[in-house]
C-alpha positions in Angstrom: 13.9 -94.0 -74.5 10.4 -93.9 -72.8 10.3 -93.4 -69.4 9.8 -96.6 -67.2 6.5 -97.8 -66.1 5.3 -98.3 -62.5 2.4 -100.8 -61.0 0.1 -99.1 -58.7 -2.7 -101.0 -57.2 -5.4 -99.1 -55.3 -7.1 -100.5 -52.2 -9.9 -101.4 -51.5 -11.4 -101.4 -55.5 -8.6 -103.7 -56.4 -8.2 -101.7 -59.2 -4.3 -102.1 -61.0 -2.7 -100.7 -63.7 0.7 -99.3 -65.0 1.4 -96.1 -65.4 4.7 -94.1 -66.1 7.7 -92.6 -64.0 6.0 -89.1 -62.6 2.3 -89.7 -62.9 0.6 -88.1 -60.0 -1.9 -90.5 -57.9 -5.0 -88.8 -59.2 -4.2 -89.0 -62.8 -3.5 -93.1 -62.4 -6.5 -93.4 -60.1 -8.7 -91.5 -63.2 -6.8 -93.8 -65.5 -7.8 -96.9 -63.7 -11.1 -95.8 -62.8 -10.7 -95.3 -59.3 -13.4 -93.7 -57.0 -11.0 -90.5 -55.9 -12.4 -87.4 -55.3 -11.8 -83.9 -56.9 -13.4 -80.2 -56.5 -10.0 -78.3 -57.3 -8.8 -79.6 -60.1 -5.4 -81.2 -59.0 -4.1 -77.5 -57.6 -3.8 -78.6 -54.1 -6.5 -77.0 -52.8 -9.2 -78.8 -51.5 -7.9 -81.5 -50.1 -10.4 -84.3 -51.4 -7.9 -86.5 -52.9 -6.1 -87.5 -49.8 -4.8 -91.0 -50.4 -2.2 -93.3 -47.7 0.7 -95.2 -49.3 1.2 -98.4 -47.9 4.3 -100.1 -46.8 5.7 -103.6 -47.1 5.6 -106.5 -49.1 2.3 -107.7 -50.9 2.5 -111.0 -52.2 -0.6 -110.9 -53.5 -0.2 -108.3 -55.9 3.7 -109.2 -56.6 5.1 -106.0 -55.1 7.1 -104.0 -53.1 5.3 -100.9 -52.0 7.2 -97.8 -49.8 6.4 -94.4 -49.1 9.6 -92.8 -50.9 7.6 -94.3 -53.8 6.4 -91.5 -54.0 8.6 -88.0 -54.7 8.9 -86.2 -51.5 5.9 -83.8 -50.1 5.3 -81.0 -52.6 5.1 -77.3 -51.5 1.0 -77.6 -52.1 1.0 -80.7 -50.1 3.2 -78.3 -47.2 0.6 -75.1 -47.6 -2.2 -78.0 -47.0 -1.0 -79.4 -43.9 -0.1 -76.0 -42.4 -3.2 -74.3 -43.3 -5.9 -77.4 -43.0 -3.6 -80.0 -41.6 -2.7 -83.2 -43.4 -2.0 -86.6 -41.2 1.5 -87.4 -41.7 0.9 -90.9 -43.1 -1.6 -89.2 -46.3 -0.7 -87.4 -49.3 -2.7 -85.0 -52.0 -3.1 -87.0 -55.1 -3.0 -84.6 -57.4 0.7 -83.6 -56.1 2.4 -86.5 -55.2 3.9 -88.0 -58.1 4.6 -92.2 -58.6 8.4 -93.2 -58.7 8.0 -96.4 -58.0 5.7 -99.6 -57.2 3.0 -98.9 -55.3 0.1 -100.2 -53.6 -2.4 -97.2 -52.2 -5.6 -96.8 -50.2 -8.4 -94.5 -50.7 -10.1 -93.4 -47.3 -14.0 -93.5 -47.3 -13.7 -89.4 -47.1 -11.4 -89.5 -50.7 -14.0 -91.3 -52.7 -16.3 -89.4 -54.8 -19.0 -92.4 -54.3 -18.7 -92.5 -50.4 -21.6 -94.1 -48.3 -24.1 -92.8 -45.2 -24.9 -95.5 -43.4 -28.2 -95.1 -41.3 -28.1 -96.2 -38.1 -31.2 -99.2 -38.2 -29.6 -102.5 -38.7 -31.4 -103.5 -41.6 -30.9 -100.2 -43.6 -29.4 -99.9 -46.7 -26.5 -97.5 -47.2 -26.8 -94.5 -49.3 -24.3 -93.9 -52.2 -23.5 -89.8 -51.8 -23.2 -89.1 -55.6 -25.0 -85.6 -55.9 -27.1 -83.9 -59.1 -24.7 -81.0 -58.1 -20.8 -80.8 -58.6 -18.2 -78.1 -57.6 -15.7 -77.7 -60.0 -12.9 -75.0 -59.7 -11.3 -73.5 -62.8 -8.7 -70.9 -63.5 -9.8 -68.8 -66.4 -7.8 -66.7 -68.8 -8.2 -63.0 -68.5 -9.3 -61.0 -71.0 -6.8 -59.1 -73.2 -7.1 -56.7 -76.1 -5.9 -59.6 -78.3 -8.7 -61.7 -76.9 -11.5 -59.9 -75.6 -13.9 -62.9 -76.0 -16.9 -63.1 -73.2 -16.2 -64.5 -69.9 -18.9 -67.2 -70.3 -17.0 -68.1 -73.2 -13.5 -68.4 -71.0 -15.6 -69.5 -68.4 -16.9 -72.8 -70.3 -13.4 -73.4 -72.1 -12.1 -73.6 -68.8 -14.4 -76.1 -68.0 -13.8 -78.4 -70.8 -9.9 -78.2 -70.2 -9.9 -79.1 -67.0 -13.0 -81.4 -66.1 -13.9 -82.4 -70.0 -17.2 -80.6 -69.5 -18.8 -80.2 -72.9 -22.0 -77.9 -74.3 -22.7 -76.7 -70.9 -26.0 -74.7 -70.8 -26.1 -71.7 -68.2 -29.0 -70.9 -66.0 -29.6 -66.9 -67.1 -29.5 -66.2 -63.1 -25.7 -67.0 -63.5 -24.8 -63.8 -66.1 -26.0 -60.5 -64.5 -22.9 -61.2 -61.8 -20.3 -63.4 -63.5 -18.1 -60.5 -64.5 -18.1 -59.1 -60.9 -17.6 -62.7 -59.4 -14.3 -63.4 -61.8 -12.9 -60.8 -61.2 -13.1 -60.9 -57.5 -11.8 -64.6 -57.3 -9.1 -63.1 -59.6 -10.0 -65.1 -62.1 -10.6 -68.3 -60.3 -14.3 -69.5 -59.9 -16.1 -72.6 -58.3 -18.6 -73.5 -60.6 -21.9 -75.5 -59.7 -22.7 -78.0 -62.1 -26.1 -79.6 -62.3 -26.3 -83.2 -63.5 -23.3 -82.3 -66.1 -25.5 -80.2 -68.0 -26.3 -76.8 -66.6 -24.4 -73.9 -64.6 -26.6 -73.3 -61.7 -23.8 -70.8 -59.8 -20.4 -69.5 -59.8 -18.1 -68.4 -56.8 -15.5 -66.3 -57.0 -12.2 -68.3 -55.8 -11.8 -71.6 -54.3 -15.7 -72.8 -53.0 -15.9 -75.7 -51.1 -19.4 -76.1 -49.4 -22.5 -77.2 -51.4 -25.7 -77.7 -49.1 -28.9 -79.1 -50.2 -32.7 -79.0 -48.4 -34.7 -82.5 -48.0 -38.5 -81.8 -47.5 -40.9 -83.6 -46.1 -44.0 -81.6 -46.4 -46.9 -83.2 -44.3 -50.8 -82.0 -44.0 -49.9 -81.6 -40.2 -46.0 -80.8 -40.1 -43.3 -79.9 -42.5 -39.8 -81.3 -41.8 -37.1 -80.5 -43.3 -32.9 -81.8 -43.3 -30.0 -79.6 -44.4 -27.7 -82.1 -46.1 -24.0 -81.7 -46.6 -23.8 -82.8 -50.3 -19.9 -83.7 -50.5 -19.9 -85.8 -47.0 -24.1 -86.6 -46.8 -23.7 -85.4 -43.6 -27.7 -84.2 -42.2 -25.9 -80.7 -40.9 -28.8 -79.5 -39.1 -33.0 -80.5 -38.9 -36.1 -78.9 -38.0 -39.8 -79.1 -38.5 -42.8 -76.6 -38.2 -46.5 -76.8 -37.8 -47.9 -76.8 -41.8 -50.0 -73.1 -41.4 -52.5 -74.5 -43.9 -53.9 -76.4 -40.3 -55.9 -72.6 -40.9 -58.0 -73.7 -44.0 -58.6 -77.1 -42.6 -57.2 -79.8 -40.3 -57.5 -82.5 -42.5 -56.8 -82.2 -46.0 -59.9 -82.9 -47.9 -61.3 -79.6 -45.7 -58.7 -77.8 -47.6 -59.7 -78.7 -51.0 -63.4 -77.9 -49.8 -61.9 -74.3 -48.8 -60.4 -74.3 -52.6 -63.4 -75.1 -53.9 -65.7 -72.7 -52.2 -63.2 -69.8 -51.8 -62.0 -68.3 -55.5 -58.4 -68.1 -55.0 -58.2 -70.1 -52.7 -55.5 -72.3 -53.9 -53.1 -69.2 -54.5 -53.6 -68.7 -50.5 -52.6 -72.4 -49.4 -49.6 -72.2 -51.7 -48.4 -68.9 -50.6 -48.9 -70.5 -46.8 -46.2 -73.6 -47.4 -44.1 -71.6 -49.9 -43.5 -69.5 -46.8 -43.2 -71.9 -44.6 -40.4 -74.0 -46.7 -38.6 -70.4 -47.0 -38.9 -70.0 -43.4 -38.0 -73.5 -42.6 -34.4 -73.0 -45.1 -33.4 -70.0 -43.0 -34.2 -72.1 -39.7 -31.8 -74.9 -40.9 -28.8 -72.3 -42.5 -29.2 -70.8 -39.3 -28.6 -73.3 -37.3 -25.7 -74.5 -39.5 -24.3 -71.4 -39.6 -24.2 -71.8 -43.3 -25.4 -69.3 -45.7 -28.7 -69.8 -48.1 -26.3 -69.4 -50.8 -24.9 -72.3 -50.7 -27.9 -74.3 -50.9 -27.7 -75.1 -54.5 -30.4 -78.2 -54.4 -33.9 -78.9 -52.7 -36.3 -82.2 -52.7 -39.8 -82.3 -51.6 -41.9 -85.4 -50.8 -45.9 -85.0 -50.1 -49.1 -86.5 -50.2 -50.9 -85.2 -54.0 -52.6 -82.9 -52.1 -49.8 -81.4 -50.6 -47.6 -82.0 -53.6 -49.9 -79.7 -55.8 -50.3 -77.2 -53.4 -46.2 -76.7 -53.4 -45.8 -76.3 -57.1 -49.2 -74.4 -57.4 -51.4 -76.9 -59.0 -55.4 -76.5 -58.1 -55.9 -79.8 -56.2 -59.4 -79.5 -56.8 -59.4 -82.4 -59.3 -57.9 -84.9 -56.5 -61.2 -84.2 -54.2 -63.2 -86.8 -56.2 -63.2 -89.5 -58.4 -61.3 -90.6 -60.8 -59.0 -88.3 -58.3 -57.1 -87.4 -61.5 -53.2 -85.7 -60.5 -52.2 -82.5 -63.0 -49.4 -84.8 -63.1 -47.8 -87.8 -61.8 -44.3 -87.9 -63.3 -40.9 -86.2 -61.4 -40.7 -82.6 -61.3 -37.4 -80.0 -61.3 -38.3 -76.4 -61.3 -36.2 -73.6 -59.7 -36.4 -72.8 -56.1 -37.0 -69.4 -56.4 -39.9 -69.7 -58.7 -41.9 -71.4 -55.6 -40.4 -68.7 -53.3 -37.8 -70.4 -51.7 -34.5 -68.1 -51.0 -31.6 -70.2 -51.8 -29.1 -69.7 -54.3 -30.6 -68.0 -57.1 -29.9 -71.0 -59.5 -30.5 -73.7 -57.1 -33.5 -76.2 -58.3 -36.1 -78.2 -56.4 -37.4 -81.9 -57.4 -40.2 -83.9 -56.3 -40.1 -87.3 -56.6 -43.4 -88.7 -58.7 -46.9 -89.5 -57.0 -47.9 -93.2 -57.6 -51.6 -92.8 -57.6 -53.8 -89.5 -57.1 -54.5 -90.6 -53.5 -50.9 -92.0 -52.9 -48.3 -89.5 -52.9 -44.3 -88.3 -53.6 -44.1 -89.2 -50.0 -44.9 -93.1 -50.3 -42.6 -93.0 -53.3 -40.1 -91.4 -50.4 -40.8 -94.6 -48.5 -40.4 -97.3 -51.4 -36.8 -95.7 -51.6 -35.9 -95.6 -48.1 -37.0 -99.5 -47.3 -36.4 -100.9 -50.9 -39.2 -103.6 -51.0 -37.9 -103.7 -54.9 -34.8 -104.9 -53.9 -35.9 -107.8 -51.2 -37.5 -111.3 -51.6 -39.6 -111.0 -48.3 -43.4 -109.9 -48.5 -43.6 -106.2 -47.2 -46.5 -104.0 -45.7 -45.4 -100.8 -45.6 -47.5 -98.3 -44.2 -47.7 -94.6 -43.4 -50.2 -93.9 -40.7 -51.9 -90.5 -41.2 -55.5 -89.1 -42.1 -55.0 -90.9 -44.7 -53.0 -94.2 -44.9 -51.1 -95.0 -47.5 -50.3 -98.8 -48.0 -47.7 -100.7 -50.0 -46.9 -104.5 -50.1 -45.0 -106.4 -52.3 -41.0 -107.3 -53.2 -39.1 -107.5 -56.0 -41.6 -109.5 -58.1 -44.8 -107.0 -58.0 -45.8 -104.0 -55.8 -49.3 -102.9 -55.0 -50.2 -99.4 -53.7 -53.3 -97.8 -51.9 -54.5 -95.2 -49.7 -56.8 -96.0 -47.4 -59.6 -93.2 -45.2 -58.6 -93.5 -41.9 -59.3 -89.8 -40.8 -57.6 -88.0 -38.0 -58.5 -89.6 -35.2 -55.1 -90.8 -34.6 -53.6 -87.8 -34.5 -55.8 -87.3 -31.5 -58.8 -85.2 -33.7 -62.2 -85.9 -33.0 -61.6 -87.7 -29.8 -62.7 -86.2 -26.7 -59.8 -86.6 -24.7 -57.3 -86.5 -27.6 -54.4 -84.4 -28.7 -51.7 -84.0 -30.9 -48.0 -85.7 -29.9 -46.6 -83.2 -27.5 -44.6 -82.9 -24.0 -47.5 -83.9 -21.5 -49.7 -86.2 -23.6 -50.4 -89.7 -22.7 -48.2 -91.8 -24.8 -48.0 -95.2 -23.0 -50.9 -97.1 -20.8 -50.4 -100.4 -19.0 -54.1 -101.7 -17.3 -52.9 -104.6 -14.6 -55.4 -107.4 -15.7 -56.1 -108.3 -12.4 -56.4 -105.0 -10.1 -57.6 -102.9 -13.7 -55.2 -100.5 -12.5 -54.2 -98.4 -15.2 -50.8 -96.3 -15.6 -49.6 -94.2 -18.3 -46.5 -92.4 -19.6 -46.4 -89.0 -20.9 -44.6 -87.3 -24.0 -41.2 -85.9 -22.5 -41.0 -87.7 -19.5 -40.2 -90.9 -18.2 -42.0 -91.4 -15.2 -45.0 -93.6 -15.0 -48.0 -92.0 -13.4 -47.8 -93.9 -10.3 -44.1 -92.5 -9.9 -43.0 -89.6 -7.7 -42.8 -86.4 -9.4 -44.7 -87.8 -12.5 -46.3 -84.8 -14.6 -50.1 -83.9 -15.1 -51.5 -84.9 -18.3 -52.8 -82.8 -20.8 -54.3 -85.1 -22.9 -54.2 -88.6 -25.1 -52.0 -88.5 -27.9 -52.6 -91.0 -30.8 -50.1 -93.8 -29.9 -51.5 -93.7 -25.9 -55.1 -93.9 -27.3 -54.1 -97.6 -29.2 -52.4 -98.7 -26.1 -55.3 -97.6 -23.9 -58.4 -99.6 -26.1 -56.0 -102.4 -26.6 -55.4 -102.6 -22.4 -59.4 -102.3 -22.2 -59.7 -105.2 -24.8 -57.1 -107.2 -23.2 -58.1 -106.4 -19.4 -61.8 -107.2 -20.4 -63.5 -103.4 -19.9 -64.2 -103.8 -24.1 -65.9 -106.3 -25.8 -64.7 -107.3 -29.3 -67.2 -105.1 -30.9 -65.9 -102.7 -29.3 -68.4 -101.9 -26.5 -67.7 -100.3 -22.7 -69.0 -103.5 -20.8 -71.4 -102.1 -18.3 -70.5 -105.4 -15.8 -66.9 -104.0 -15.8 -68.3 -100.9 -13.6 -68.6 -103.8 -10.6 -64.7 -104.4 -11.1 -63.9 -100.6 -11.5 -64.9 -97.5 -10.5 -62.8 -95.7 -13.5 -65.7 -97.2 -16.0 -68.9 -94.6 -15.4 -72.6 -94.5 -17.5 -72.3 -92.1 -20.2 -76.3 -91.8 -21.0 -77.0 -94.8 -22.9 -73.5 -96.0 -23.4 -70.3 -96.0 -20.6 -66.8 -94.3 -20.8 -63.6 -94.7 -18.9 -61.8 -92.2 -16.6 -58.5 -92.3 -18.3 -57.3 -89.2 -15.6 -59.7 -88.2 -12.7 -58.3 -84.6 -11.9 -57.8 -81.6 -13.9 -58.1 -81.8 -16.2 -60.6 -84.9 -16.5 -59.8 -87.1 -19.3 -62.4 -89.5 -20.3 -62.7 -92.0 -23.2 -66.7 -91.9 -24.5 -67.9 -94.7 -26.0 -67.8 -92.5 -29.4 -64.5 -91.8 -29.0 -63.8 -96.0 -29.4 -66.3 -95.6 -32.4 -64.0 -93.6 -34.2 -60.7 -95.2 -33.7 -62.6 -98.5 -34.5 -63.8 -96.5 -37.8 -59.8 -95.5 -38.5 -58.4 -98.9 -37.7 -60.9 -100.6 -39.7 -60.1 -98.5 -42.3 -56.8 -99.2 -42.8 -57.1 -103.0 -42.3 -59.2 -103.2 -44.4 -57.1 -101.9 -47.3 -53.8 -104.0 -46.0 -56.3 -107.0 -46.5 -57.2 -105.5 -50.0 -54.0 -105.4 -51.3 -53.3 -109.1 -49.5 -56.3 -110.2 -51.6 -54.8 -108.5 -54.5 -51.3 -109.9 -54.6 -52.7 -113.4 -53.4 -51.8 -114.2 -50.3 -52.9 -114.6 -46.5 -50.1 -113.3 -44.3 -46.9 -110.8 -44.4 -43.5 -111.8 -43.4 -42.9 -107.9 -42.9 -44.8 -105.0 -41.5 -43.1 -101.3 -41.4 -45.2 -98.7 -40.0 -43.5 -95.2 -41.5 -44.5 -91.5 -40.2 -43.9 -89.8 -36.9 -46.7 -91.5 -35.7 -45.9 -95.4 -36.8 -42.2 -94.2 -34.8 -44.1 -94.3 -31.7 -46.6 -97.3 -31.9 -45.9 -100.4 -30.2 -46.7 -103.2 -32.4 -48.2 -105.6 -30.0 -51.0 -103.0 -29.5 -51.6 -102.2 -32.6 -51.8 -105.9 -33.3 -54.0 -106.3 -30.6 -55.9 -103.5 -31.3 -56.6 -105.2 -35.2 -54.6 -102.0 -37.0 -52.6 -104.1 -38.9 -52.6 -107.7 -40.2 -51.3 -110.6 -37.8 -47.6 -111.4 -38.5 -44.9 -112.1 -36.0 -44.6 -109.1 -33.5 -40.9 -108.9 -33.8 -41.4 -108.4 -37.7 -43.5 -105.2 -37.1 -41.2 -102.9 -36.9 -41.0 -98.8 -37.5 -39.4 -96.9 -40.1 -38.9 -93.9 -38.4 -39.3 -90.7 -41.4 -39.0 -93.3 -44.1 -40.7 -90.8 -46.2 -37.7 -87.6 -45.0 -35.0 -90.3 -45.5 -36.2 -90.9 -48.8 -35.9 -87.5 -49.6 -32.9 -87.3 -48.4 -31.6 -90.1 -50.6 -32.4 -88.5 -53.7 -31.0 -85.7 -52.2 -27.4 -87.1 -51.7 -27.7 -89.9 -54.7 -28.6 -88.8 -58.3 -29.2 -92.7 -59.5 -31.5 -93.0 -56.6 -33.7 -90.6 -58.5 -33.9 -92.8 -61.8 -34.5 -95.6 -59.5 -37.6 -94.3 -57.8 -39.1 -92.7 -61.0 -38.7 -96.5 -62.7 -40.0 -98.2 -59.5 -43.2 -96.3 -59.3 -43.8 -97.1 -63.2 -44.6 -100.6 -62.0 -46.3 -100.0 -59.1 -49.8 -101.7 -59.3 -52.1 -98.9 -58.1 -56.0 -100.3 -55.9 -58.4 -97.7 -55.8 -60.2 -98.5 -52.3 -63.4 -96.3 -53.2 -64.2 -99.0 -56.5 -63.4 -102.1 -54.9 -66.5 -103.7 -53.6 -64.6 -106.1 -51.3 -62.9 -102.8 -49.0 -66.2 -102.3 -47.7 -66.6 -106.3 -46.3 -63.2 -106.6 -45.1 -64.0 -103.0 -43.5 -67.3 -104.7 -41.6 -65.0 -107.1 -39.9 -62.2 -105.1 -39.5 -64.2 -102.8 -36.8 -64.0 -106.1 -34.1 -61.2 -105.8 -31.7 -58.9 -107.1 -33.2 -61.1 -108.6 -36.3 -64.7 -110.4 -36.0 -63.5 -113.2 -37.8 -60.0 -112.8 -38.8 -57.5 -115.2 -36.2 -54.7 -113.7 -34.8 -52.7 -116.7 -34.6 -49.2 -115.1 -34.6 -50.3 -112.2 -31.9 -52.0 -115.0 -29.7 -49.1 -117.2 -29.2 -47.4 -113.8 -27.5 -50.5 -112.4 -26.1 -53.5 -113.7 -24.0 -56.4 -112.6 -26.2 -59.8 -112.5 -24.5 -62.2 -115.1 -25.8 -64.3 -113.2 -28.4 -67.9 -113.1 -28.6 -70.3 -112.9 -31.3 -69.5 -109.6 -33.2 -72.1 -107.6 -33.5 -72.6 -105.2 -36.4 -71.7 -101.2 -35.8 -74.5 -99.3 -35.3 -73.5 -96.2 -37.1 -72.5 -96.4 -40.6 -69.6 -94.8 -41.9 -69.2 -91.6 -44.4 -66.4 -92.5 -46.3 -64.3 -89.3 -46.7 -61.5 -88.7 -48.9 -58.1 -87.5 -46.9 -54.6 -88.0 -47.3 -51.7 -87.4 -44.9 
């Protein structure tokens, strides 16, 4: 007589199924398809499966469900809860066994699939599903009868108890698997790498897998130490890139390359040493250990992207700017330096274009124009800009030569973002009294106690010409007016041209005339290749801007709108993304499909080369008018009083177009 059958429904998949008298939870949830996590194998021991039976009558599923529907708590279930503590209303899966109807929910924390939600409202979630699985196995020992090798036991323990077939072993594994199976007694937690290859082996029960996100910039490298069970970021930190020594922008590095024999082997050995140094920052602020960081993912501009993986960039200093290659890349850590476990890999999502780099593919995953209907710019603001606009129809990419000037280079009074750099300025239109707002403090200047400024950082140098424009001290061509020095004593003569005293004390920061030149020759620029793409794709206006980077956190989009840096569009549909770039590192970090995703995505991607495209250069011409010489503002002006604009008047000086990237 065959044992009777039960009906277990599992909350919230839905999911419903019979299954016989004494079938434990996880074997009906992996019957049924159920998303119910696993690392021990059903032994009780980590604790993954935890599941609540539910109580009462459901009349939608036509049953009767009760805790004692389940045998009474196991002594693995007991050990659990004294040792790690168990609520008293959850059981372990693999241990408690079905007697009866039930219905029973999976928390967020049990399901192998869980989700991370960011915290912007209009995020999407990420689906934690790592390239790297624990798996613990109990292999048999060796006897005289059977003295087979250990990898052998190893791998037919691994198809017994997780149905892992032709496994391949990375040969860091072998030199210490006899030592590390015979001190878990012959127990192991074995990484497994996309279900293929054996990446490490811990003796005993392991529970903690880490991976690395990178986000390796020309100016800074960031970098997020990920939980990859719970997608948890554990700990975060960022560093100075110490190539800055060869060149502050990155097309001066390629020149030092290029001029310097072995010059590429020094660059490489600079940020190999600074991700290594960055991993031991994160582990040690995690109090985790390097060896547990199994899996790494770098984003970067081509440039930067080369110089990691130890590719001469000089190719990507002119045209046709050809990449060594453009496609995904997995190689292991420690061939590029980087002390984390000996088998644990890094991958680089793929460059769109040799100008447009992993880290724009970072951003396409993070904000998912693919996946909307809405027209989206998306652009990361650096030395070089790197533009993408489209939806789920078509996708266009560029990069566009805006220099550093927004980083504060090449201005007189500029700096780099840090505590004690003008980051806000309001001008009162009608005194021209200005105020401003330093990095690290909140107090205006006008406030009690406010802090001396260093400098201008690049978000308080957009505010400041866009107050000017707006307060009337600068024409739409972007000229001091000389009849604003009767209204204000801050505008002075600067030999044939004026400036503005941003801060009259020490120390004296003034805005030159030159110093408008070349934000007007950055902001141009990148209009200009917004407006190329817009040409491209066919139409006149964007429902959606997203400025990405450290820097496009910190703009306000009613000054860069009034300042022309973008395209008109609604100012509460200009938005930033914060790290889009780090976050989508991160997601390919924490979500193995996210991976095939982006490398598909970026196969469609319709690539603009600005340097070919005659029509960059016009838009560029009318781009340098505060905010365009021709181009209405329509959507800006209903928010914002613009100045009447006078005839624009062609720049004097033309520009050297330069190649960069951020």
């Amino acid at each position: 007589m065959s044992a009777p059958a039960h009906t277990i429904v599992f909350t919230p998949s839905g999911r419903r199924g019979e299954v016989p008298d004494g079938a434990s939870v996880l074997d009906a949830a992996r019957a049924l398809g159920v998303d119910l996590d696993s690392v021990c194998g059903g032994r009780g021991i980590c604790g993954r499966c935890q599941v609540v039976p539910m109580e009462g009558s459901f009349p939608k599923h036509g049953l009767t469900s009760a805790g004692d529907h389940l045998i009474p708590f196991t002594e693995p279930e007991e050990r659990y809860r004294e040792r790690d503590g168990l609520a008293l209303d959850r059981r372990l899966g693999c241990h408690a066994k079905i007697c009866g109807d039930l219905v029973v929910d999976v928390p967020p924390e049990s399901q192998i699939h869980r989700q991370v939600v960011r915290k912007e409202a209009d995020a999407h979630r990420i689906d934690v599903d790592p390239i790297v699985r624990l798996h613990y196995v109990e292999v048999e020992e060796p006897t005289l009868a059977s003295p087979g090798g250990d990898l052998e036991r190893l791998l037919a323990a691994l198809e017994r108890d997780w149905d892992l077939q032709r496994l391949d072993v990375d040969p860091v594994v072998l030199p210490r698997l006899q030592q590390t199976l015979r001190a878990g007694a012959w127990t192991a937690t074995v990484a497994v790498r996309d279900a293929t290859l054996i990446t490490a082996v811990f003796p005993g029960f392991h529970d903690v897998a880490l991976g690395v996100a990178f986000d390796v910039g020309s100016t800074t490298v960031a970098g997020h130490l990920c939980d990859l069970h719970t997608g948890d970021v554990l700990a975060s930190a960022g560093a100075m890139n110490p190539q800055i020594r060869f060149g502050e922008d990155l097309m001066s590095r390629v020149s030092y390359v290029m001029m310097h024999p072995g010059g590429d082997a020094e660059l490489t050995a600079a940020v190999r040493t600074c991700l290594d140094q960055l991993v031991g920052d994160l582990c040690a602020q995690a109090d985790a250990s390097r060896d547990d960081v199994l899996e790494l993912v770098v984003v970067g501009n081509p440039i930067m992207h080369h110089l990691v993986f130890g590719f001469d960039p000089t190719e990507l200093g002119g045209a046709p700017f050809a990449p060594v290659t453009d496609r995904a890349l997995t190689v292991p850590a420690r061939d590029l330096g980087v002390h984390a476990n000996p088998g644990a890999r890094v991958y680089s999502l793929p460059l769109i274009a040799g100008h447009v780099g992993a880290d724009t593919a970072g951003v396409i995953l993070s904000e998912a124009p693919h996946d909307q209907d809405v027209v989206n710019l998306l652009v990361d603001v650096g030395t070089n800009a790197e533009i993408v606009l489209g939806n789920r129809d078509r996708l266009l990419a560029a990069s566009s030569p805006t220099g550093p000037a927004f980083e504060g280079a090449q201005i007189s009074c500029g700096q780099r973002a840090a505590p004690g750099a003008i980051e806000r300025v309001r001008i009162d239109p009608a005194t021209l009294e200005l105020r401003f707002r330093t990095v690290g403090s909140e107090l205006w200047s006008d406030d009690p106690g406010a802090p001396t400024p260093t400098g201008v950082c690049g978000s308080g140098i957009i505010e400041l010409i866009a107050e000017l424009y707006l307060a009337g001290i600068l024409t739409t061509d972007g000229v001091i007016d000389p009849a604003a020095k009767e209204r204000t004593d801050r505008v002075i003569d600067d030999g044939r041209t004026c400036a503005y005293v941003v801060h009259d004390a020490e120390p004296r920061l003034v805005l030159s005339q030159n110093d408008v030149r070349q934000i007007q020759l950055a902001k141009g620029a990148l209009y200009a290749g917004c407006r190329l793409l817009m040409d491209h794709y066919g139409i006149d206006r964007v429902d959606r801007i997203r400025l990405a980077g450290a820097f496009g956190a910190h703009i306000d989009p009613v000054h860069a709108m009034v300042l022309g840096l973008v395209p008109d569009c609604e100012p509460e549909h200009v938005t930033s993304a914060g790290n889009a770039a780090g976050t989508g590192a991160r997601i390919a970090l924490l979500n193995r499909a996210a991976r095939e995703e982006i490398e598909a995505v970026v196969g469609r991607v319709e690539k603009i080369e600005t340097a070919t495209e005659p029509r960059f250069q016009e838009h560029f011409v009318g781009a340098m008018g505060i905010p365009h010489a021709t181009d209405p503002f329509p959507r800006l002006g209903a928010h914002v009083t613009l100045p009447e604009r006078a005839p624009a008047q062609a720049p004097r000086r033309r520009r050297t177009r330069e190649r960069s990237t951020s």
